[in-house]
Amino acid sequence: MPDELTLTDAWEETLIGDRSFYRGPDGDPYRHFATDIAGSAEILPLIRELLAFAGDCDGGPLTVIDVGSGAGGLLARLAMTGTNTRLIGIDLRPRPAGLDTAIEWITGDARVVAGEILGIRGVVVAHEFLDDIPCAAVEVDEDGRPRLIRVDPSSRRLVVGEPLEDPADLAWLDRWWPVTRPFMRAEIGRSRDAAWAMITGMLDSGAALAIDYGHTRPERLGGTWDGGTLVGYHEGRVVTPVADGSCNLTAHVAIDSVAEAAPRAQSTRIDHWSSAPGRADFVSLVQTFT
Ligand SMILES: C[S@@+](CC[C@H](N)C(=O)[O-])C[C@H]1O[C@@H](n2cnc3c(N)ncnc32)[C@H](O)[C@@H]1O
């Protein structure tokens, strides 16, 4: 199927390329889905707790970096508390109008920007960021072979392609999401692992917090996610994923695999995120670094 695009390439085009959903005129995330970052009662106490941990570490000025910071709501809430902490937002989207001038803002791909920021003491937050990172996906055929999901270049719809052969992808599936049942689908989390390694790499000491739609290996093994999780979002609704930039593409995050991508972490805590009652698939990951 030589003309078909890889899912990752087509998805990247809808994230940072010519068809970028977020950079397009229609790409204000809050038009399409509600995140709980602005209203959550739990997030500020947790960030304060993590900042207190970072405060006990040696290093430069205490800093909070919000990766994929959207409208800057979390940083604005922190700024309102009168904190002396340096506050930095990174997003594909431009600096939101009216954002507190004390908040620094970097417009760019966080996976690249993070490589240019080193030696941070503080807290790195990624709230509903990792699920946006393009990844490969497979569907198992009737003979039990995982086949790559590809994208038709004209309709930009997903199609099932050739058997997966990439040894690193096969090893990831084997370790994190064994694909054993015909017609099950699975997303391959290597790109999310790499993104987490990049953004936690900014930290010299302190803590990193990811909150996202996610799952863990026991759930995956048990079949809870056999249908896969890749969907499109548009104006508050789940829509058929079409990689043309008309909808936001998202897939749940294999949060335990992401955690292992930060080998410098001294402690790791994975929980359900309690501010989302009824959302059993909303998870948090906290890792500390010294
Ligand atoms: C679902 S919104 C979440 C925004 C905010 N964190 C919140 O929870 O309200 C995802 C945000 O991540 C940004 N984003 C996605 N991929 C990104 C990337 N590679 N680099 C920087 N920002 C990115 C999008 O532009 C968007 O503002």
Coordinates of N, CA and C in Angstrom, one line a residue, residues 68-184:
G68 N 1.9 22.4 27.0 CA 0.6 22.3 26.4 C -0.4 23.1 27.2
S69 N 0.0 24.4 27.4 CA -0.7 25.2 28.4 C -2.0 25.8 28.0
G70 N -2.4 25.6 26.7 CA -3.7 26.0 26.2 C -3.9 27.5 26.4
A71 N -4.9 27.9 27.2 CA -5.2 29.3 27.4 C -4.4 29.8 28.6
G72 N -3.5 29.0 29.2 CA -2.7 29.5 30.3 C -3.5 29.6 31.6
G73 N -4.6 28.8 31.7 CA -5.5 28.9 32.9 C -4.8 28.5 34.1
L74 N -4.0 27.4 34.1 CA -3.4 26.9 35.3 C -2.3 27.9 35.8
L75 N -1.5 28.5 34.9 CA -0.5 29.4 35.3 C -1.2 30.7 35.8
A76 N -2.3 31.1 35.2 CA -3.0 32.3 35.6 C -3.5 32.1 37.1
R77 N -4.0 30.9 37.4 CA -4.4 30.6 38.7 C -3.2 30.7 39.7
L78 N -2.1 30.1 39.3 CA -0.9 30.2 40.1 C -0.5 31.6 40.3
A79 N -0.5 32.4 39.3 CA -0.1 33.8 39.4 C -1.0 34.6 40.4
M80 N -2.2 34.2 40.4 CA -3.2 34.9 41.3 C -2.9 34.7 42.7
T81 N -2.2 33.5 43.0 CA -1.9 33.2 44.4 C -0.7 34.1 44.9
G82 N -0.2 34.9 44.0 CA 0.9 35.8 44.4 C 2.2 35.1 44.6
T83 N 2.4 34.0 44.0 CA 3.6 33.2 44.1 C 4.8 33.9 43.6
N84 N 6.0 33.6 44.1 CA 7.3 34.2 43.6 C 7.9 33.2 42.6
T85 N 7.2 32.1 42.3 CA 7.7 31.1 41.4 C 7.7 31.6 40.0
R86 N 8.7 31.3 39.2 CA 8.8 31.6 37.8 C 7.7 30.7 37.1
L87 N 6.9 31.3 36.2 CA 5.9 30.6 35.6 C 6.1 30.6 34.1
I88 N 6.1 29.5 33.4 CA 6.4 29.4 32.0 C 5.4 28.5 31.3
G89 N 4.7 29.0 30.3 CA 3.8 28.2 29.5 C 4.5 27.8 28.1
I90 N 4.3 26.6 27.7 CA 4.7 26.2 26.3 C 3.5 25.7 25.6
D91 N 3.3 26.2 24.4 CA 2.1 25.7 23.6 C 2.4 26.0 22.1
L92 N 1.7 25.2 21.3 CA 1.8 25.4 19.9 C 1.1 26.8 19.5
R93 N 0.1 27.1 20.4 CA -0.7 28.3 20.1 C 0.0 29.5 20.7
P94 N -0.3 30.7 20.1 CA 0.3 31.9 20.6 C -0.1 32.3 22.0
R95 N 0.7 33.2 22.6 CA 0.4 33.7 23.9 C -1.1 34.2 24.0
P96 N -1.8 33.7 25.0 CA -3.2 34.1 25.1 C -3.3 35.6 25.4
A97 N -4.2 36.3 24.8 CA -4.4 37.7 25.0 C -4.8 37.9 26.5
G98 N -4.2 38.9 27.1 CA -4.5 39.3 28.5 C -3.9 38.4 29.5
L99 N -3.0 37.5 29.2 CA -2.4 36.7 30.2 C -1.5 37.5 31.1
D100 N -1.5 37.3 32.4 CA -0.7 38.0 33.4 C 0.7 38.2 32.8
T101 N 1.2 39.4 32.8 CA 2.5 39.7 32.2 C 3.7 39.0 33.0
A102 N 3.4 38.5 34.2 CA 4.4 37.8 35.0 C 4.7 36.4 34.4
I103 N 3.8 35.9 33.6 CA 3.9 34.6 33.0 C 4.7 34.6 31.7
E104 N 5.7 33.8 31.6 CA 6.5 33.7 30.4 C 5.8 32.7 29.5
W105 N 5.9 32.9 28.2 CA 5.2 32.1 27.2 C 6.1 31.7 26.0
I106 N 6.2 30.5 25.7 CA 7.0 30.0 24.6 C 6.1 29.3 23.6
T107 N 6.0 29.9 22.4 CA 5.1 29.2 21.3 C 6.0 28.3 20.5
G108 N 5.7 27.0 20.5 CA 6.5 26.1 19.8 C 6.1 24.6 20.1
D109 N 6.7 23.7 19.5 CA 6.5 22.3 19.7 C 7.3 21.9 21.0
A110 N 6.5 21.6 22.1 CA 7.2 21.3 23.4 C 8.2 20.3 23.3
R111 N 8.1 19.3 22.3 CA 9.1 18.3 22.2 C 10.4 18.8 21.8
V112 N 10.4 20.0 21.1 CA 11.6 20.6 20.6 C 12.1 21.6 21.7
V113 N 11.1 22.4 22.1 CA 11.5 23.5 23.1 C 12.1 22.9 24.3
A114 N 11.6 21.7 24.8 CA 12.1 21.1 26.0 C 13.6 20.8 25.9
G115 N 14.0 20.5 24.7 CA 15.4 20.1 24.5 C 16.3 21.3 24.7
E116 N 15.7 22.5 24.6 CA 16.6 23.7 24.8 C 16.5 24.3 26.2
I117 N 15.8 23.6 27.1 CA 15.6 24.1 28.5 C 16.2 23.1 29.4
L118 N 17.2 23.4 30.1 CA 17.9 22.5 31.0 C 18.0 23.0 32.4
G119 N 18.2 22.2 33.4 CA 18.6 22.6 34.7 C 17.5 23.3 35.5
I120 N 16.2 22.9 35.2 CA 15.1 23.5 35.9 C 14.9 22.9 37.3
R121 N 14.7 23.7 38.3 CA 14.3 23.2 39.7 C 12.8 23.6 39.8
G122 N 11.9 22.7 39.9 CA 10.5 23.1 40.1 C 9.6 22.0 39.7
V123 N 8.5 22.4 39.0 CA 7.5 21.4 38.6 C 7.2 21.5 37.2
V124 N 7.1 20.4 36.5 CA 6.7 20.4 35.1 C 5.3 19.7 35.0
V125 N 4.4 20.4 34.4 CA 3.0 19.9 34.4 C 2.6 19.6 32.9
A126 N 2.0 18.5 32.7 CA 1.5 18.2 31.3 C 0.0 17.7 31.5
H127 N -0.9 18.6 31.3 CA -2.3 18.3 31.5 C -3.0 18.1 30.2
E128 N -3.4 16.9 29.8 CA -4.1 16.7 28.5 C -3.1 17.1 27.4
F129 N -1.9 16.7 27.5 CA -0.9 17.0 26.5 C -0.5 15.7 25.8
L130 N -0.2 14.7 26.5 CA 0.4 13.5 25.9 C -0.6 12.8 25.0
D131 N -1.9 12.9 25.3 CA -2.8 12.2 24.4 C -2.9 12.8 23.0
D132 N -2.3 14.0 22.9 CA -2.3 14.7 21.6 C -1.0 14.3 20.8
I133 N -0.1 13.6 21.4 CA 1.2 13.3 20.7 C 0.9 12.1 19.7
P134 N 1.1 12.3 18.4 CA 0.8 11.3 17.4 C 1.6 10.0 17.7
C135 N 0.9 8.9 17.5 CA 1.5 7.6 17.7 C 1.1 6.6 16.6
A136 N 1.8 5.5 16.5 CA 1.4 4.5 15.6 C 0.3 3.6 16.2
A137 N -0.5 2.9 15.4 CA -1.5 2.0 16.0 C -1.7 0.8 15.1
V138 N -2.2 -0.3 15.6 CA -2.4 -1.5 14.9 C -3.8 -2.1 15.1
E139 N -4.2 -2.9 14.1 CA -5.3 -3.7 14.3 C -4.9 -5.2 14.0
V140 N -5.4 -6.1 14.8 CA -5.0 -7.5 14.7 C -5.9 -8.1 13.6
D141 N -5.3 -8.9 12.7 CA -6.1 -9.5 11.6 C -6.6 -10.9 12.1
E142 N -7.4 -11.6 11.3 CA -8.0 -12.8 11.8 C -7.0 -13.9 12.0
D143 N -5.7 -13.7 11.5 CA -4.7 -14.7 11.7 C -3.8 -14.3 12.9
G144 N -4.2 -13.3 13.6 CA -3.5 -12.9 14.8 C -2.3 -11.9 14.6
R145 N -2.2 -11.4 13.3 CA -1.0 -10.5 13.1 C -1.4 -9.1 13.3
P146 N -0.6 -8.3 14.0 CA -0.9 -6.9 14.1 C -0.6 -6.2 12.8
R147 N -1.6 -5.4 12.3 CA -1.3 -4.7 11.0 C -1.4 -3.2 11.3
L148 N -0.5 -2.5 10.6 CA -0.5 -1.0 10.9 C -1.7 -0.3 10.4
I149 N -2.2 0.6 11.2 CA -3.3 1.5 10.8 C -2.6 2.6 9.9
R150 N -3.1 2.8 8.7 CA -2.5 3.8 7.9 C -3.6 4.8 7.5
V151 N -3.2 5.9 6.7 CA -4.2 6.9 6.4 C -4.3 7.0 4.9
D152 N -5.5 7.0 4.4 CA -5.7 7.1 2.9 C -5.4 8.6 2.6
P153 N -4.5 8.8 1.6 CA -4.1 10.2 1.3 C -5.2 11.1 0.8
S154 N -6.2 10.6 0.2 CA -7.2 11.5 -0.3 C -8.4 11.7 0.7
S155 N -8.9 10.6 1.2 CA -10.0 10.8 2.2 C -9.5 11.1 3.6
R156 N -8.2 10.9 3.8 CA -7.6 11.1 5.2 C -8.2 10.2 6.2
R157 N -8.9 9.2 5.8 CA -9.5 8.2 6.8 C -8.5 7.1 7.1
L158 N -8.8 6.4 8.2 CA -7.9 5.4 8.6 C -8.2 4.1 7.9
V159 N -7.2 3.4 7.5 CA -7.3 2.1 6.8 C -6.4 1.1 7.4
V160 N -6.6 -0.2 7.3 CA -5.7 -1.2 7.9 C -4.7 -1.6 6.8
G161 N -3.4 -1.5 7.1 CA -2.4 -1.7 6.2 C -1.6 -3.0 6.4
E162 N -0.3 -3.0 6.1 CA 0.5 -4.2 6.1 C 0.9 -4.6 7.5
P163 N 1.3 -5.9 7.7 CA 1.7 -6.4 9.0 C 2.8 -5.5 9.6
L164 N 2.7 -5.3 10.9 CA 3.8 -4.5 11.6 C 5.1 -5.3 11.6
E165 N 6.2 -4.6 11.2 CA 7.5 -5.3 11.2 C 8.5 -4.6 12.1
D166 N 8.3 -3.3 12.4 CA 9.3 -2.6 13.1 C 9.6 -3.3 14.5
P167 N 10.9 -3.7 14.7 CA 11.2 -4.5 15.9 C 10.9 -3.7 17.2
A168 N 11.2 -2.4 17.2 CA 11.0 -1.6 18.4 C 9.5 -1.5 18.7
D169 N 8.6 -1.3 17.7 CA 7.2 -1.3 17.9 C 6.7 -2.6 18.4
L170 N 7.2 -3.7 17.8 CA 6.8 -5.0 18.2 C 7.2 -5.3 19.7
A171 N 8.4 -4.8 20.0 CA 8.9 -5.0 21.4 C 8.0 -4.2 22.4
W172 N 7.6 -3.0 21.9 CA 6.8 -2.2 22.8 C 5.4 -2.9 23.1
L173 N 4.8 -3.4 22.0 CA 3.5 -4.1 22.2 C 3.7 -5.3 23.1
D174 N 4.8 -6.0 22.8 CA 5.0 -7.2 23.6 C 5.1 -6.9 25.1
R175 N 5.8 -5.8 25.4 CA 6.0 -5.5 26.8 C 4.8 -4.8 27.4
W176 N 4.1 -3.9 26.7 CA 3.1 -3.1 27.3 C 1.6 -3.4 26.9
W177 N 1.4 -3.9 25.7 CA 0.1 -4.1 25.2 C 0.0 -5.3 24.3
P178 N 0.2 -6.5 24.8 CA 0.2 -7.7 24.0 C -1.1 -7.8 23.1
V179 N -0.9 -7.9 21.8 CA -2.1 -7.9 20.9 C -2.4 -9.4 20.6
T180 N -3.3 -9.9 21.3 CA -3.5 -11.4 21.2 C -4.9 -11.7 20.6
R181 N -5.8 -10.8 20.5 CA -7.1 -11.2 20.1 C -7.5 -10.6 18.7
P182 N -8.0 -11.4 17.8 CA -8.3 -10.9 16.4 C -9.2 -9.7 16.5
F183 N -8.9 -8.7 15.7 CA -9.6 -7.5 15.5 C -9.5 -6.5 16.6
M184 N -8.7 -6.8 17.7 CA -8.4 -5.8 18.7 C -7.5 -4.7 18.1

